[in-house]
Short mmCIF file of C-alpha atoms in Angstrom, two decimals:
data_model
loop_
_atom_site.label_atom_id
_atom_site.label_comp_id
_atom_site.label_asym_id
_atom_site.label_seq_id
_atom_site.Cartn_x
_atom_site.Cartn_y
_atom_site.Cartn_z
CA UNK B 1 -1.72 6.53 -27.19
CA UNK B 2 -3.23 7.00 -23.43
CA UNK B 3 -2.36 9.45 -21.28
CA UNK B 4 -0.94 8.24 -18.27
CA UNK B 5 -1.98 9.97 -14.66
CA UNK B 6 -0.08 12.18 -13.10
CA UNK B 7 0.35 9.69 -10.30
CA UNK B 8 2.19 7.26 -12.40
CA UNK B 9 4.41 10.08 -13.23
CA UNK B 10 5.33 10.80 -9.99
CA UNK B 11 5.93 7.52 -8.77
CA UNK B 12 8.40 6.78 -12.16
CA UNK B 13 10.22 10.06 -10.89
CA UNK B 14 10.48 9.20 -7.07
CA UNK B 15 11.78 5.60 -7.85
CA UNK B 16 14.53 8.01 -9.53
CA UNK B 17 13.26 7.85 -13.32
CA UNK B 18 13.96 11.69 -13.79
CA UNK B 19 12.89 11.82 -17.49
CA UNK B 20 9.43 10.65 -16.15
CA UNK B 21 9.12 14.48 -14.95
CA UNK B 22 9.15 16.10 -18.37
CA UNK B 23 5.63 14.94 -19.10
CA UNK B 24 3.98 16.60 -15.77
CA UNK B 25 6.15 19.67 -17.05
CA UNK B 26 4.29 19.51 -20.44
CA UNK B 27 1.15 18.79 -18.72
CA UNK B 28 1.41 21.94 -16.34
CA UNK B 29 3.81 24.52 -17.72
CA UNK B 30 0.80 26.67 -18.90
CA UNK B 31 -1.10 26.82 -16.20
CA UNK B 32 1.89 27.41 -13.64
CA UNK B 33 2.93 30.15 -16.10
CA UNK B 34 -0.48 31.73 -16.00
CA UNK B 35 -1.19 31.79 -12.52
CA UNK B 36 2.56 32.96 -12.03
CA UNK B 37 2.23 35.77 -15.08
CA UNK B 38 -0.75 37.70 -13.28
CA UNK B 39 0.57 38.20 -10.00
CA UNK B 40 3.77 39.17 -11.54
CA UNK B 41 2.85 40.63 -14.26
CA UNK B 42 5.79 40.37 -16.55
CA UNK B 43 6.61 37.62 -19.22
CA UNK B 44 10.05 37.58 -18.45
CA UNK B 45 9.78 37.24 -14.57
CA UNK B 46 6.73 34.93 -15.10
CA UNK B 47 9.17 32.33 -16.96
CA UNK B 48 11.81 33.26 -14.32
CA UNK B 49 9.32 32.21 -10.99
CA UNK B 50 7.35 29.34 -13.42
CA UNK B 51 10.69 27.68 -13.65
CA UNK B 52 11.51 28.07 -10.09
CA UNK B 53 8.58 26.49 -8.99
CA UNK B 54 9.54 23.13 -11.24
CA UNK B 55 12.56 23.38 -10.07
CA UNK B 56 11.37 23.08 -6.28
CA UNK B 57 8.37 21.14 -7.06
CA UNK B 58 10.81 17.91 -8.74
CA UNK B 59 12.70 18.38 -5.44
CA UNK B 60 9.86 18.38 -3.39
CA UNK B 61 8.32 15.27 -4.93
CA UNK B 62 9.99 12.26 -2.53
CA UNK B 63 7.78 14.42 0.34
CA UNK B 64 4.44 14.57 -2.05
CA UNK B 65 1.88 12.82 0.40
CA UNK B 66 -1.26 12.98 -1.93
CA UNK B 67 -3.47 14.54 0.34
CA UNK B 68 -5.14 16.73 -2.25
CA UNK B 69 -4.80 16.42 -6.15
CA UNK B 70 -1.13 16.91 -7.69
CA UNK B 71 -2.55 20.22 -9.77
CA UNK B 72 -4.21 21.89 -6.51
CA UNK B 73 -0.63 21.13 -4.74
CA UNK B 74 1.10 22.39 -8.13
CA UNK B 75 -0.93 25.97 -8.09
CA UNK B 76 -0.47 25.80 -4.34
CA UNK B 77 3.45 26.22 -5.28
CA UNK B 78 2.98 28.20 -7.99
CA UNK B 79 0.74 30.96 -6.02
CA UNK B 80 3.41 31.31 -3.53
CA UNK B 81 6.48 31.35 -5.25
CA UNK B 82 4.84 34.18 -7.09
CA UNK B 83 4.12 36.26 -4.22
CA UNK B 84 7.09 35.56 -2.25
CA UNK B 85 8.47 37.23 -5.44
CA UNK B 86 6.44 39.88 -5.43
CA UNK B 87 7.14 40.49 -2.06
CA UNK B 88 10.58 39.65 -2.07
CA UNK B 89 11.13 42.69 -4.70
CA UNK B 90 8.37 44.81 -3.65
CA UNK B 91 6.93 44.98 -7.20
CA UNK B 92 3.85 47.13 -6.58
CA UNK B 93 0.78 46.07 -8.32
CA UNK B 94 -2.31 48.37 -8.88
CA UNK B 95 -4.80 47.12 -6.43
CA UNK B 96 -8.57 49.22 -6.71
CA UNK B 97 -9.95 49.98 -3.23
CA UNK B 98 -12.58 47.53 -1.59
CA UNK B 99 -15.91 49.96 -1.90
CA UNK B 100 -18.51 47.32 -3.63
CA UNK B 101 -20.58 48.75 -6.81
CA UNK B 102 -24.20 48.69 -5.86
CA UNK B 103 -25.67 51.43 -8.02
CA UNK B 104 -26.76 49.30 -10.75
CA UNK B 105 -28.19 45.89 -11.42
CA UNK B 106 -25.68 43.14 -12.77
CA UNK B 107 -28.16 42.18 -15.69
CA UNK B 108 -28.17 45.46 -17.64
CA UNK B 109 -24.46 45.59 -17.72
CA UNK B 110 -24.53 41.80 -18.75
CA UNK B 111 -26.72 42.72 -21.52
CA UNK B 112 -24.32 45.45 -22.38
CA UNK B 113 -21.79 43.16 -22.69
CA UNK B 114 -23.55 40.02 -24.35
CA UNK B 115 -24.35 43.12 -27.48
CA UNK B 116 -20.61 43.21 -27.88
CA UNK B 117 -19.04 41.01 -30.94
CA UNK B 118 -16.80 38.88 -29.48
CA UNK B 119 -13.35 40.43 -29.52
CA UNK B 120 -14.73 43.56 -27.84
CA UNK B 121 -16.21 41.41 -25.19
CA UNK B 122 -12.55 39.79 -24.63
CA UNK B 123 -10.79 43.95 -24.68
CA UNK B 124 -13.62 44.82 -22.15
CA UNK B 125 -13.31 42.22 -19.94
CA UNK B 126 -9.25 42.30 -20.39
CA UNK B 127 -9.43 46.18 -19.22
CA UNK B 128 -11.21 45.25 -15.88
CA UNK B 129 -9.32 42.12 -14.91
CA UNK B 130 -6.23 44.68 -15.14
CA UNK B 131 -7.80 47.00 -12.43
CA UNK B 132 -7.64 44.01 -10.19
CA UNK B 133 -4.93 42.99 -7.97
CA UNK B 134 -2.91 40.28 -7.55
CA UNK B 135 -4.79 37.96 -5.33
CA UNK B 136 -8.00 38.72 -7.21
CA UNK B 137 -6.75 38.22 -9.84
CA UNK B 138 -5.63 35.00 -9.24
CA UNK B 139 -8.92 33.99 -8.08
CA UNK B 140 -10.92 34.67 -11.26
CA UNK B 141 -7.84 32.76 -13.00
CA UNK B 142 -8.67 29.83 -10.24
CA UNK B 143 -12.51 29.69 -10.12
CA UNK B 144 -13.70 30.75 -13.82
CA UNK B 145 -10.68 29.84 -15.88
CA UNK B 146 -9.37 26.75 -13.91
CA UNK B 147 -12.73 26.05 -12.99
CA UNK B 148 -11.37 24.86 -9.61
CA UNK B 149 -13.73 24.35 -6.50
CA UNK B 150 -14.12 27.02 -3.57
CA UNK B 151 -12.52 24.31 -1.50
CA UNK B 152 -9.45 23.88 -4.06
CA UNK B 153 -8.63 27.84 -4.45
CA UNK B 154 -8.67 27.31 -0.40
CA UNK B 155 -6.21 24.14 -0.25
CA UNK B 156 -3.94 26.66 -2.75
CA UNK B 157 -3.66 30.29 -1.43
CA UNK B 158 -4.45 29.52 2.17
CA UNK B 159 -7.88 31.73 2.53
CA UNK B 160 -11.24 30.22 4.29
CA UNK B 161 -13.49 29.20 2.21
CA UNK B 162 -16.38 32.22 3.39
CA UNK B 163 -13.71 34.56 2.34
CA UNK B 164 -13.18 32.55 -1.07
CA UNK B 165 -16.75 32.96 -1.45
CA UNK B 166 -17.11 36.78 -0.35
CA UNK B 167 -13.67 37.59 -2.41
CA UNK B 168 -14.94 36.19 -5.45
CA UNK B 169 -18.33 37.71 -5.01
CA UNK B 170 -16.77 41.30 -4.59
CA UNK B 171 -14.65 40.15 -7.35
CA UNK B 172 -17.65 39.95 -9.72
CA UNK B 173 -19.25 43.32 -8.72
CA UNK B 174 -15.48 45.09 -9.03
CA UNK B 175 -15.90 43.67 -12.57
CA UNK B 176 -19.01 44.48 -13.33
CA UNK B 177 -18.21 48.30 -11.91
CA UNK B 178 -15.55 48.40 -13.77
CA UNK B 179 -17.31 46.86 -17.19
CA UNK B 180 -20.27 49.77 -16.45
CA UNK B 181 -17.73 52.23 -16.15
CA UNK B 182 -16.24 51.76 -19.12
CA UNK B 183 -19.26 50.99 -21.24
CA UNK B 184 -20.57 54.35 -19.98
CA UNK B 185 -17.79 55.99 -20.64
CA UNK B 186 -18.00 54.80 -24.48
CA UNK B 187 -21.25 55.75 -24.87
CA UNK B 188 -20.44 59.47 -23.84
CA UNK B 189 -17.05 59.71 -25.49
#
């Protein structure tokens, strides 16, 4: 059996096909969930907002105009129904300040890591993405889990792409500061 493009889909829906929908749902309920689940950070709000956003995206179809790709217009949706939430209830997430490690090279913690079997690799790197906030958080979901383009994680939370590119490179030194810190801290306790 082929999979049919999302473009099909929507087309089946506008011309008022509405079980033509549940596919794209299948299709994207993950990844709406996931992008949804760490900004909110709770399973049960995180189905609340993911259904939301179905909810308003099926409405929203008729006015779809294809100008970027149905998924970056999805997360696009997705990302902001999540922090309108966020906002909306003034859930406070744990955002770490802005200072930028610098006192140590990005290979030896890298090496650190790469020693690691691989389930302490994934607790490690678990621990630091939880010292990031929301938006950052988002962004290492976009670019390294998504593996969407600098110019799609722009199209979807609204940021220029230099400050895509400086975000996610102060990203990657928060994480490897963070990593260092708690590899040293292992090593001494």
């Amino acid at each position: 059996m082929t999979r049919k493009g999302d473009y099909y889909y929507i087309d089946q829906v506008v011309a008022g096909n509405t079980a033509a929908y549940a596919p794209l749902v299948e299709r994207y309920q993950d990844m709406v969930f996931s992008i949804v689940i760490r900004i909110v950070k709770k399973a049960h709000v995180a189905e609340e907002v993911s259904q939301d956003v179905f909810v308003k995206v099926f409405q929203s179809l008729p006015g779809f105009q294809r100008k970027a790709q149905f998924s970056t217009w999805l997360y696009r949706i997705a990302y902001n129904a999540a922090i309108s939430y966020v906002r909306k209830h003034k859930l406070e997430l744990a955002p770490i300040d802005d200072n930028v490690m610098n006192n140590f090279p990005d290979s030896d913690v890298q090496e650190e890591v790469m020693g690691l079997d691989a389930s302490e690799q994934k607790k490690l790197i678990a621990k630091a993405l939880d010292t990031l906030n929301e938006l950052d958080r988002v962004l290492v979901e976009l670019f390294y889990m998504r593996e969407k383009s600098v110019e799609e994680i722009t199209n979807i939370t609204g940021l220029s792409t230099s400050n895509v590119k400086v975000k996610l490179h102060r990203i990657r030194k928060k994480l490897y500061g963070e990593m260092d810190k708690m590899l040293r801290k292992e090593m001494v306790g």
